[in-house]
Coordinates of N, CA and C in Angstrom, one line a residue:
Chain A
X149 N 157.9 66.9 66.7 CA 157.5 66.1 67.8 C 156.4 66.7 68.5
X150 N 155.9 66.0 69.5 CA 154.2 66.3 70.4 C 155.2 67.0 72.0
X151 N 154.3 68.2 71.8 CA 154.9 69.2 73.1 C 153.9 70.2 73.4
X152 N 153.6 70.6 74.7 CA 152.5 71.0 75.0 C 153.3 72.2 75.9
X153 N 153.3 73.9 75.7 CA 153.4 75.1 76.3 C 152.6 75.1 77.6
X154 N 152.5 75.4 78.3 CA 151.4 76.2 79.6 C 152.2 77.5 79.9
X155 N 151.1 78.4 80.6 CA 151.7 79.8 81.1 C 152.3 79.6 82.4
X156 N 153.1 80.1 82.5 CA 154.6 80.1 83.9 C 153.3 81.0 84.7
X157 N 153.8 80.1 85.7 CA 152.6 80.2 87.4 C 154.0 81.1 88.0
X158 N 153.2 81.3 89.4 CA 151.9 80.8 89.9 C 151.1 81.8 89.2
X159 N 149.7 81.1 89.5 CA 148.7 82.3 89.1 C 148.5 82.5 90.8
X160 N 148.3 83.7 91.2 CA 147.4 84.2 92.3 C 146.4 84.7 91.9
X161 N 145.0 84.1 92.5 CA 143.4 85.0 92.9 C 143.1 84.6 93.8
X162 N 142.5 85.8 94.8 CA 141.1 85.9 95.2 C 139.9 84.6 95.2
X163 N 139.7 84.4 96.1 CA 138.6 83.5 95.9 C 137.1 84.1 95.5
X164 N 136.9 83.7 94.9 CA 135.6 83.5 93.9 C 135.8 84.4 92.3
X165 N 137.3 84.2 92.3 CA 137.6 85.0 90.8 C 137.8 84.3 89.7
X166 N 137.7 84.7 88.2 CA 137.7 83.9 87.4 C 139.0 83.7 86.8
X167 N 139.2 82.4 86.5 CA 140.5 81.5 86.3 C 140.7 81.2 84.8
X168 N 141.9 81.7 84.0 CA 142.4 81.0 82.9 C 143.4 80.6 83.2
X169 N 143.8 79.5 82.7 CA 145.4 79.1 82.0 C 145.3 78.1 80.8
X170 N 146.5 79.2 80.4 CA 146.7 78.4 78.8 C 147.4 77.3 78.6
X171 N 146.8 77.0 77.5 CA 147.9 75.8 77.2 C 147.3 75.8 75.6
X172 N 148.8 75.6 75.0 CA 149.2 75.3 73.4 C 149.4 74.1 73.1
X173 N 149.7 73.3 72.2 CA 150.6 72.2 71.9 C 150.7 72.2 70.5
X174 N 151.4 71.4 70.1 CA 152.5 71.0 69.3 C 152.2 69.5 68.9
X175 N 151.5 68.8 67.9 CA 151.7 67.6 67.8 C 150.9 67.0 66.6
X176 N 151.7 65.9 66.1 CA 151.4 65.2 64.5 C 149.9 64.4 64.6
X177 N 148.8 64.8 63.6 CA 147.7 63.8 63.9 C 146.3 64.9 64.4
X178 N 146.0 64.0 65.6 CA 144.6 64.9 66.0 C 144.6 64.2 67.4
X179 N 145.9 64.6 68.5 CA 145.1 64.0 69.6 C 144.4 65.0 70.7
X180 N 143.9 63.4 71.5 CA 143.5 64.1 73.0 C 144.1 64.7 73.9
X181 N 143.7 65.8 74.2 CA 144.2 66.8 75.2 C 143.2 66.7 76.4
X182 N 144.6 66.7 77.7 CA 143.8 66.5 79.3 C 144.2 67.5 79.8
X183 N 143.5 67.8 80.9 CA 143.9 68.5 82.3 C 143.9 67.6 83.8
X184 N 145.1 67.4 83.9 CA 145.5 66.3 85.3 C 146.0 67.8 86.3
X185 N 145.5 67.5 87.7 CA 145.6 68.2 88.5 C 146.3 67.8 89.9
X186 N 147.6 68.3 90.5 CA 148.5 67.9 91.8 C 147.8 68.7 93.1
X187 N 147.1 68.6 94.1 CA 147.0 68.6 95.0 C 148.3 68.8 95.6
X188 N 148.7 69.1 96.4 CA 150.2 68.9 97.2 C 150.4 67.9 97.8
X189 N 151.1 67.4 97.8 CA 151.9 65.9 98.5 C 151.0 65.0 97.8
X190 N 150.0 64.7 96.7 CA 149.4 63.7 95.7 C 149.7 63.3 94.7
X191 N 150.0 62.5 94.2 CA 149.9 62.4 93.2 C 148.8 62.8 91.7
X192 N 148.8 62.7 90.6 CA 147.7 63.9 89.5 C 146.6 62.8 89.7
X193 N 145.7 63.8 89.3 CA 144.1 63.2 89.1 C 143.4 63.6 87.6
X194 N 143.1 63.1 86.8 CA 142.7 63.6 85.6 C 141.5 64.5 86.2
X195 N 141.3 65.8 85.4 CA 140.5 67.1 85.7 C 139.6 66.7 84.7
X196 N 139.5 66.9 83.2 CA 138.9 67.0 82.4 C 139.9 66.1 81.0
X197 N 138.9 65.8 79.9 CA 139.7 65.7 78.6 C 139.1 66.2 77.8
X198 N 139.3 65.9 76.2 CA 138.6 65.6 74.8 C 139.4 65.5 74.1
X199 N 138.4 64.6 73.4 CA 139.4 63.7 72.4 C 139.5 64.1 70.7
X200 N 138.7 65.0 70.7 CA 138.4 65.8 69.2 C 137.9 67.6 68.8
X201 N 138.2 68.2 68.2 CA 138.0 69.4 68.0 C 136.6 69.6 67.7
X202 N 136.8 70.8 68.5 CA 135.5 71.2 69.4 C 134.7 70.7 70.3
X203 N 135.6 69.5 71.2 CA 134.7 68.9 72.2 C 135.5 69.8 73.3
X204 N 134.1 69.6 74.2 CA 134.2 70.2 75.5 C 134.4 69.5 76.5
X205 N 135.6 69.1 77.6 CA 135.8 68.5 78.8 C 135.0 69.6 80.0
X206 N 134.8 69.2 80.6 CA 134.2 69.8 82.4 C 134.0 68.9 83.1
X207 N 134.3 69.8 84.5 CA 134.3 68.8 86.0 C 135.0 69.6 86.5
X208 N 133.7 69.8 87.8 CA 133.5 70.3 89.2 C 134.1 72.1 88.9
X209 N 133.0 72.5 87.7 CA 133.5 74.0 87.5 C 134.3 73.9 86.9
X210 N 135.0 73.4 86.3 CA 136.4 73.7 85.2 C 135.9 73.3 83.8
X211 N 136.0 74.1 83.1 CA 135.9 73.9 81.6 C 137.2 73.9 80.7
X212 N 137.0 73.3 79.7 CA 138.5 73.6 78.4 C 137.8 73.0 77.1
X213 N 138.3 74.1 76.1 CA 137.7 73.2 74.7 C 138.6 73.2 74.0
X214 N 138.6 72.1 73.2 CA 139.7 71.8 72.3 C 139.1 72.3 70.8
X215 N 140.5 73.6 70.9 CA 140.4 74.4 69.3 C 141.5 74.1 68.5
X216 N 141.1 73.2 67.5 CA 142.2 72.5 66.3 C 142.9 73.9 65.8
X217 N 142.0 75.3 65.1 CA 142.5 76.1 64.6 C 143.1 76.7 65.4
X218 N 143.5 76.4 66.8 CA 144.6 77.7 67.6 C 145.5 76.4 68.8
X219 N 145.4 75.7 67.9 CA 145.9 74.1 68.9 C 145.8 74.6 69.9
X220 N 144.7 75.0 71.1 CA 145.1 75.3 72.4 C 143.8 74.8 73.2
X221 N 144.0 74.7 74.6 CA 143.8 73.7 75.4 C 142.8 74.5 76.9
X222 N 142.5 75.6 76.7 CA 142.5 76.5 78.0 C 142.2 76.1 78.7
X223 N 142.0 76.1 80.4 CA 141.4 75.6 81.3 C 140.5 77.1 82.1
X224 N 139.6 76.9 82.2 CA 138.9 78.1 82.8 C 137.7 77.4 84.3
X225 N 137.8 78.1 85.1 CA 137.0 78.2 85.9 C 136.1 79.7 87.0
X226 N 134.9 80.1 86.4 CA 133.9 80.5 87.0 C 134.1 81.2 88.2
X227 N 134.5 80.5 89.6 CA 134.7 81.4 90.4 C 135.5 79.9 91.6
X228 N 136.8 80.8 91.6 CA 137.8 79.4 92.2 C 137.7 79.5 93.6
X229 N 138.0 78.5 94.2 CA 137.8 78.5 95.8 C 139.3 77.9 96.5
X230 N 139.1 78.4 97.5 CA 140.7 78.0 98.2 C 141.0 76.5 97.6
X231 N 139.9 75.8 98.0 CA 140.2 74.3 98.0 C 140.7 74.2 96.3
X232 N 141.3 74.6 95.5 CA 141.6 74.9 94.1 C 142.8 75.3 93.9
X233 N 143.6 75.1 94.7 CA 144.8 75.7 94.9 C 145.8 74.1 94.6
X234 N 146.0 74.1 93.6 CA 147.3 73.1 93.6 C 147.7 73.4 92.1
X235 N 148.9 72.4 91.5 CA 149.4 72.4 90.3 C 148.4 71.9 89.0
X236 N 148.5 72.7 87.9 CA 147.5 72.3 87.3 C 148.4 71.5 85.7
X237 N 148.4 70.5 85.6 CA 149.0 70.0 84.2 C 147.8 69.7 83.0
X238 N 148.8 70.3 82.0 CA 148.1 70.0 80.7 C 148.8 69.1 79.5
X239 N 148.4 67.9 79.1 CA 148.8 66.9 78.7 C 147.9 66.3 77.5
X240 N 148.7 65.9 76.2 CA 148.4 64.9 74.9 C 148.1 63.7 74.9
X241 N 147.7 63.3 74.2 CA 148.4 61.8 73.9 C 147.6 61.8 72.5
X242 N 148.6 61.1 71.8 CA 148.2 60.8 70.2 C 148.4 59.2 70.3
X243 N 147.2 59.5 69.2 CA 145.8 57.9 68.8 C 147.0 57.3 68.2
X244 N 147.3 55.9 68.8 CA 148.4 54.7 68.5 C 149.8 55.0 69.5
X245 N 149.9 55.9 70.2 CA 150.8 56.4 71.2 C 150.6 55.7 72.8
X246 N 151.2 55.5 73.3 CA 150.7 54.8 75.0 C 151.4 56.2 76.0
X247 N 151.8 57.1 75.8 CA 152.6 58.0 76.5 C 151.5 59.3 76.3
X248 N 151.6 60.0 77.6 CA 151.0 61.2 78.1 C 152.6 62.6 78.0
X249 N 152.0 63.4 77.4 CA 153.2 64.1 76.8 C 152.7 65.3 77.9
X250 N 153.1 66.0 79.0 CA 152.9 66.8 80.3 C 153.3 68.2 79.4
X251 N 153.3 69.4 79.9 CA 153.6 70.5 79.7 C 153.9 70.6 81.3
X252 N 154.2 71.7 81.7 CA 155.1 72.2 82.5 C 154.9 72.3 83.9
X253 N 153.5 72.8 84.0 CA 152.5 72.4 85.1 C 152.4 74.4 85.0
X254 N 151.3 74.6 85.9 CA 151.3 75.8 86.6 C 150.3 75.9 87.7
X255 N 151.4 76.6 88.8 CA 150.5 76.3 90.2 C 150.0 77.6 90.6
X256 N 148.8 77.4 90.8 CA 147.4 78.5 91.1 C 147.5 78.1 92.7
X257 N 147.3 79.7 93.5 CA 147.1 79.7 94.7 C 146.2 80.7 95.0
X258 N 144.8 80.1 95.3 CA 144.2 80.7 95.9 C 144.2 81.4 97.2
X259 N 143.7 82.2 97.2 CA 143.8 83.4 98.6 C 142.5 83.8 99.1
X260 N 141.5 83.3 100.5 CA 140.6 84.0 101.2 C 140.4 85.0 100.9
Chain B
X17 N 141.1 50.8 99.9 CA 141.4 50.8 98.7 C 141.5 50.9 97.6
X18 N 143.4 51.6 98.1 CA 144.4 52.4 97.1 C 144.6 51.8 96.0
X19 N 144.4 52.6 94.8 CA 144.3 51.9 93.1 C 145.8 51.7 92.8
X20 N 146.4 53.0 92.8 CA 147.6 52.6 92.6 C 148.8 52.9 93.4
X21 N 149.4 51.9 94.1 CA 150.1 52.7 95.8 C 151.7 52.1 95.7
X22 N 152.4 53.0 95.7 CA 153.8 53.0 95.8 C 154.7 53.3 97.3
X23 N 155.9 52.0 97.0 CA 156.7 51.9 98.2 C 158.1 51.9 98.3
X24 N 159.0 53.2 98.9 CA 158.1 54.1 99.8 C 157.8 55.2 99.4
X25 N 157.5 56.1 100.3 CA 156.9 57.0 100.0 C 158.1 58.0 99.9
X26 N 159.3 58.2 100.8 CA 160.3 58.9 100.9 C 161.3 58.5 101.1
X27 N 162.3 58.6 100.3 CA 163.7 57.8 100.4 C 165.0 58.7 100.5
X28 N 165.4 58.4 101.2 CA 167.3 59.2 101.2 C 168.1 58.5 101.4
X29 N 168.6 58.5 100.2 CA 170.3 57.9 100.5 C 171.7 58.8 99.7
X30 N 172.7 58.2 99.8 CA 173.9 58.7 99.4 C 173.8 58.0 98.2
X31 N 175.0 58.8 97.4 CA 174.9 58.7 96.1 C 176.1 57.4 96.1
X32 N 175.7 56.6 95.1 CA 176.7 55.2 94.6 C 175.8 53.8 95.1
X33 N 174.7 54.5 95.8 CA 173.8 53.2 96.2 C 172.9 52.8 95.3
X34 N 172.4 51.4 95.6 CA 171.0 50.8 94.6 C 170.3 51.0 95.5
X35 N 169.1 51.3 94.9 CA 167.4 51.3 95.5 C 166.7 51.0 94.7
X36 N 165.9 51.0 95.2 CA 163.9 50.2 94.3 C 163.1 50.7 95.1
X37 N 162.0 51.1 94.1 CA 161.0 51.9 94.3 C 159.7 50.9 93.6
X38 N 158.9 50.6 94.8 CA 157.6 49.3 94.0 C 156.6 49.6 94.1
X39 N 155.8 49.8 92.9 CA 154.2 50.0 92.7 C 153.2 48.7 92.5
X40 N 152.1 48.8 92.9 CA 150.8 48.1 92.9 C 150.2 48.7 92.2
X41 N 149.0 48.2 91.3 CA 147.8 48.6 90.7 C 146.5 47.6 90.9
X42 N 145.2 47.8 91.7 CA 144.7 47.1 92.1 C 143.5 47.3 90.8
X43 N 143.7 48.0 89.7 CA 142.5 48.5 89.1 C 142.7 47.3 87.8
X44 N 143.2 46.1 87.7 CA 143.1 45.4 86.5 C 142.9 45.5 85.6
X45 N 144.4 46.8 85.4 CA 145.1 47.5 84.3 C 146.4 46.8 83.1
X46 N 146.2 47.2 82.1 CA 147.3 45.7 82.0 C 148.5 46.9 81.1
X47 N 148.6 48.2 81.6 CA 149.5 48.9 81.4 C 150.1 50.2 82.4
X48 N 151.3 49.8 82.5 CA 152.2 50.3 83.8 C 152.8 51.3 83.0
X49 N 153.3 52.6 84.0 CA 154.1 53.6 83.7 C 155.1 53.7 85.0
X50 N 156.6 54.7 84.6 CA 156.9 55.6 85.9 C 156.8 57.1 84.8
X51 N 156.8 57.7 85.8 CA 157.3 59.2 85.1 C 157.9 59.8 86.0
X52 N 159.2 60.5 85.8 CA 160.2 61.1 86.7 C 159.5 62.8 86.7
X53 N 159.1 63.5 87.9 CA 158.9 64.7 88.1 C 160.2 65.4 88.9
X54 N 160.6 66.4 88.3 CA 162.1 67.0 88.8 C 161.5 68.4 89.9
X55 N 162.4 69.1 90.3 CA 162.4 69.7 91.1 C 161.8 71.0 90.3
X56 N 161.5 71.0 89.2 CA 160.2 72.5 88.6 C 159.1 71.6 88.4
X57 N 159.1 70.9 88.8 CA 157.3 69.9 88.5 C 157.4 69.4 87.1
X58 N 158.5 69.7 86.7 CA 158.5 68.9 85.5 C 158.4 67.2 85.2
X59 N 157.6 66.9 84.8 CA 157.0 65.7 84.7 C 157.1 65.1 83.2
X60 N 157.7 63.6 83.3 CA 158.0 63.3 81.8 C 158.5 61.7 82.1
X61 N 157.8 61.0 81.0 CA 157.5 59.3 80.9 C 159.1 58.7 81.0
X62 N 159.1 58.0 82.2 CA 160.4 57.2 81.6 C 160.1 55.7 81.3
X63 N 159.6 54.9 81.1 CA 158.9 53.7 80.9 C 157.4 53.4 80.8
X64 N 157.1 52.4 79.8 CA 156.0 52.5 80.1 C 155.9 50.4 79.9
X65 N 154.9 49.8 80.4 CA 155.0 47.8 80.0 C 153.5 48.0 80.0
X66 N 153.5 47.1 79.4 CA 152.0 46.4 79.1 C 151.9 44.8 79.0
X67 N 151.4 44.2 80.0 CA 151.1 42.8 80.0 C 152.2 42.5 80.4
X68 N 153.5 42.8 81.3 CA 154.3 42.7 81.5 C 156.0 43.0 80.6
X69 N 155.6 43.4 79.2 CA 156.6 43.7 78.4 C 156.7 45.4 78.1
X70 N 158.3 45.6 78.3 CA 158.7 47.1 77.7 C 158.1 47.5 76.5
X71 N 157.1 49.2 76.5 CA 156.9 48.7 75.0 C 157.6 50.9 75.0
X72 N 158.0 51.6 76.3 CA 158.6 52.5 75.9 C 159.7 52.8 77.1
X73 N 160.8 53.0 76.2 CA 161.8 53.5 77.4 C 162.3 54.5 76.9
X74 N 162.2 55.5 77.7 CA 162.6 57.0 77.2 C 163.8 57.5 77.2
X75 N 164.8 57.0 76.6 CA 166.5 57.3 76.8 C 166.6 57.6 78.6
X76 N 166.6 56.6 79.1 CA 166.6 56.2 80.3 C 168.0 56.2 80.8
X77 N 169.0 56.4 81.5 CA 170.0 55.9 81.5 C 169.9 54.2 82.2
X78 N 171.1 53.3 81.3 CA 170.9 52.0 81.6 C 170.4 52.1 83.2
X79 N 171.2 53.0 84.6 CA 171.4 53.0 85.5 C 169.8 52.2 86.0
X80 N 168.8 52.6 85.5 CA 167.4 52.4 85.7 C 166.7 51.5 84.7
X81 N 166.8 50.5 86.1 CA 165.8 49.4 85.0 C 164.9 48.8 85.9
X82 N 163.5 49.0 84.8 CA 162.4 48.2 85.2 C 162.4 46.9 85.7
X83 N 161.1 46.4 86.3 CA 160.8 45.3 86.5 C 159.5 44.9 86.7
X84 N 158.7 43.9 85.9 CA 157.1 43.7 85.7 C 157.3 42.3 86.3
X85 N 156.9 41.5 87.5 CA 157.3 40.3 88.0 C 155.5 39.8 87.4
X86 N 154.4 41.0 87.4 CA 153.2 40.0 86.9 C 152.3 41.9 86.3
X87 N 151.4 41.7 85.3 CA 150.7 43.0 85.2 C 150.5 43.9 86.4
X88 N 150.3 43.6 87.2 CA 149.6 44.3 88.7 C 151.0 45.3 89.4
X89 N 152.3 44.6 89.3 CA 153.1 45.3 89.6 C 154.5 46.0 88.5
X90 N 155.0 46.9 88.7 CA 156.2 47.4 88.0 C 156.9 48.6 89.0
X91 N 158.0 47.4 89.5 CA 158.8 47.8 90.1 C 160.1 48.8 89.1
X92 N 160.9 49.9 89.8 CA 162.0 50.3 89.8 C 162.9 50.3 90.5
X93 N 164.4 49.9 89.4 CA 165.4 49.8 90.6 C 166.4 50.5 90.1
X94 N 167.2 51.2 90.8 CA 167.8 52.2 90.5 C 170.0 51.9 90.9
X95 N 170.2 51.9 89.9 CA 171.9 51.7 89.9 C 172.7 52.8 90.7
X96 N 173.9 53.1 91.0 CA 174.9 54.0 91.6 C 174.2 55.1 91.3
X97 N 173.0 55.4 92.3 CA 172.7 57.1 92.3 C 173.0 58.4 92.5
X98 N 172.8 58.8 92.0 CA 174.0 60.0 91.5 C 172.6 61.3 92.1
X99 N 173.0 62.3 92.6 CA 172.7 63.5 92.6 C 171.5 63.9 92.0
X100 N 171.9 64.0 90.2 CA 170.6 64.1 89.7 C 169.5 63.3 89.5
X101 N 169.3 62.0 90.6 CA 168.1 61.4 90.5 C 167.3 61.8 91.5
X102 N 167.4 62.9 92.1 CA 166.7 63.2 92.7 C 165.4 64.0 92.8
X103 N 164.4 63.4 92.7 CA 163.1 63.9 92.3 C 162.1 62.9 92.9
X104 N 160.9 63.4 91.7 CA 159.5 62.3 93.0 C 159.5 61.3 91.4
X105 N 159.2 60.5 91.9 CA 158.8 59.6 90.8 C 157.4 59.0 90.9
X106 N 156.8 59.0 90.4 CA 155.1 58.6 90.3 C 154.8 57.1 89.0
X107 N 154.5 56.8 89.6 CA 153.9 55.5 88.5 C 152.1 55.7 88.1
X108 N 151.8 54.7 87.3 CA 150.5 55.4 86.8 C 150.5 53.7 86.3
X109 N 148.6 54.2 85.9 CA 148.6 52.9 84.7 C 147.2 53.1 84.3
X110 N 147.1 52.7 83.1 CA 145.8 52.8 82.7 C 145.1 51.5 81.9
X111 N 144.0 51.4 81.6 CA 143.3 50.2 81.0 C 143.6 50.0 79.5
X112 N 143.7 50.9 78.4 CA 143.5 50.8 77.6 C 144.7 51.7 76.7
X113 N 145.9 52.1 76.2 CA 146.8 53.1 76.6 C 146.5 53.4 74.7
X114 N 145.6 52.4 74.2 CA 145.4 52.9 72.7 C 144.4 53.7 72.6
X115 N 143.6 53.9 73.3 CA 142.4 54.4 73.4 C 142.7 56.1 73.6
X116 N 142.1 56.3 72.5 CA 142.3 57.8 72.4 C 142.3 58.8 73.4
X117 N 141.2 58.1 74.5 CA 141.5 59.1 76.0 C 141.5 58.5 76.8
X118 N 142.5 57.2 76.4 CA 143.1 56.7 77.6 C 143.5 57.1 79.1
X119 N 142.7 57.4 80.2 CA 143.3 57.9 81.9 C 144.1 57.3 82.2
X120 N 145.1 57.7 82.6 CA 146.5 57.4 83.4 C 145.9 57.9 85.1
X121 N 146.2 56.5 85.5 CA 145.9 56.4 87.1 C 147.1 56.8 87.7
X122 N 147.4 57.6 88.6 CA 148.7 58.0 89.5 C 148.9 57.4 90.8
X123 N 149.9 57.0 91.1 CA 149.7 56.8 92.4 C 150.8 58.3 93.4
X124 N 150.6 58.1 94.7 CA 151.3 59.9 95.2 C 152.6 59.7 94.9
X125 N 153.5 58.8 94.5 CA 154.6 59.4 94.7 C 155.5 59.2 95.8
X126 N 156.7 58.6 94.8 CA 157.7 58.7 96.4 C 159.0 59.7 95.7
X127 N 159.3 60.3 96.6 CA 160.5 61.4 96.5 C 161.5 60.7 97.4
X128 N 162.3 61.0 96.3 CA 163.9 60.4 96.3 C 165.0 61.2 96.2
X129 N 165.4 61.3 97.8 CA 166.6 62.4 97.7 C 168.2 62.0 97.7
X130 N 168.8 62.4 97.1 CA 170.0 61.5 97.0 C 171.0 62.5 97.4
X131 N 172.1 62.3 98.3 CA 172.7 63.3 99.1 C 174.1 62.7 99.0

């Protein structure tokens, strides 16, 4: 079946430090992989996607590239700022599928 | 003008009651979701309609059942609630759900405490 790992949060940094979190998955085919992001008390906002190996998603500083040979998903960012501080989800979906398959979330708190 | 907005926002009741939980989509989407998020943020599809018809129900217990009265809305209503329905539930919807990077619109979320 389609299942997507992330690394168990929180992450704590420093503002203006550089940001990974991982994410793996698990799944039949060749799908798209997202990063949807929780704000507190919001509901998710899609962060970035791509829909094929070796494409690159970004937006507002955050990068992730989709590597077929290590099925993983990372999300990186440059130099993170308080306002960057919420739950971060990493999510599938495979071509003929209508369902977004979540991984676990991990929440990043930035610190002044 | 909220794309996709759910009512209410915060609910508490005792457990053995019915409730409903009702979403809007003003984005002239012709596919609805809910996804139940539990108390680790775990987040996971429990329905999804399109055009007004079920096309996924995720071993849902019967207790919870949909309702599409037209595309724009998809309501939840919820049977003798028990303890473990307590979480946020978020609806979503997107344009195109075949489309390989199909976005799923969210709306915030109403949390539902059942006591």
């Amino acid at each position: 079946g389609n299942s997507v790992t992330q690394m168990e949060g929180p992450v704590t940094l420093s503002e203006e430090a550089f940001l990974t979190i991982n994410c793996t998955y698990t799944a039949t085919g060749y799908p798209s992989l997202f990063w949807y992001v929780q704000y507190p008390g919001e509901g998710l906002q899609l962060l970035l996607k791509a829909t094929k190996a070796d494409d690159k998603g970004s937006n507002k500083g955050f990068e992730a590239t989709y590597r077929k040979e290590t099925t993983s998903f990372h999300l990186e960012k440059g130099s993170v700022q308080v306002s960057d501080s919420a739950v971060y989800f990493c999510a599938l979906m495979n071509t003929g599928f209508q369902k977004l398959v979540f991984g676990t979330g991990t929440r990043l708190l930035v610190s002044p | 003008d909220t794309a996709v907005s759910q009512t209410p926002k915060y609910l508490v009741t005792q457990m053995g009651n019915d409730k409903s939980i009702k979403c809007e989509q003003n984005l002239g989407h012709d596919t609805m979701y809910w996804y139940k998020q539990d108390s680790k943020k775990f987040l996971k599809i429990m329905f999804s309609y399109n055009n007004k018809e079920l096309i996924i129900n995720e071993t849902v217990p019967n207790r919870f059942s949909p309702k599409s009265p037209d595309k724009a809305h998809l309501n939840l209503h919820i049977n003798s609630l028990e303890l473990g329905d307590s979480a946020v539930y978020f609806c979503a919807s997107s344009p195109d759900p075949l489309a390989p990077a199909g976005e799923q619109y969210f709306g915030p979320g109403t949390r539902l405490t059942v006591t």
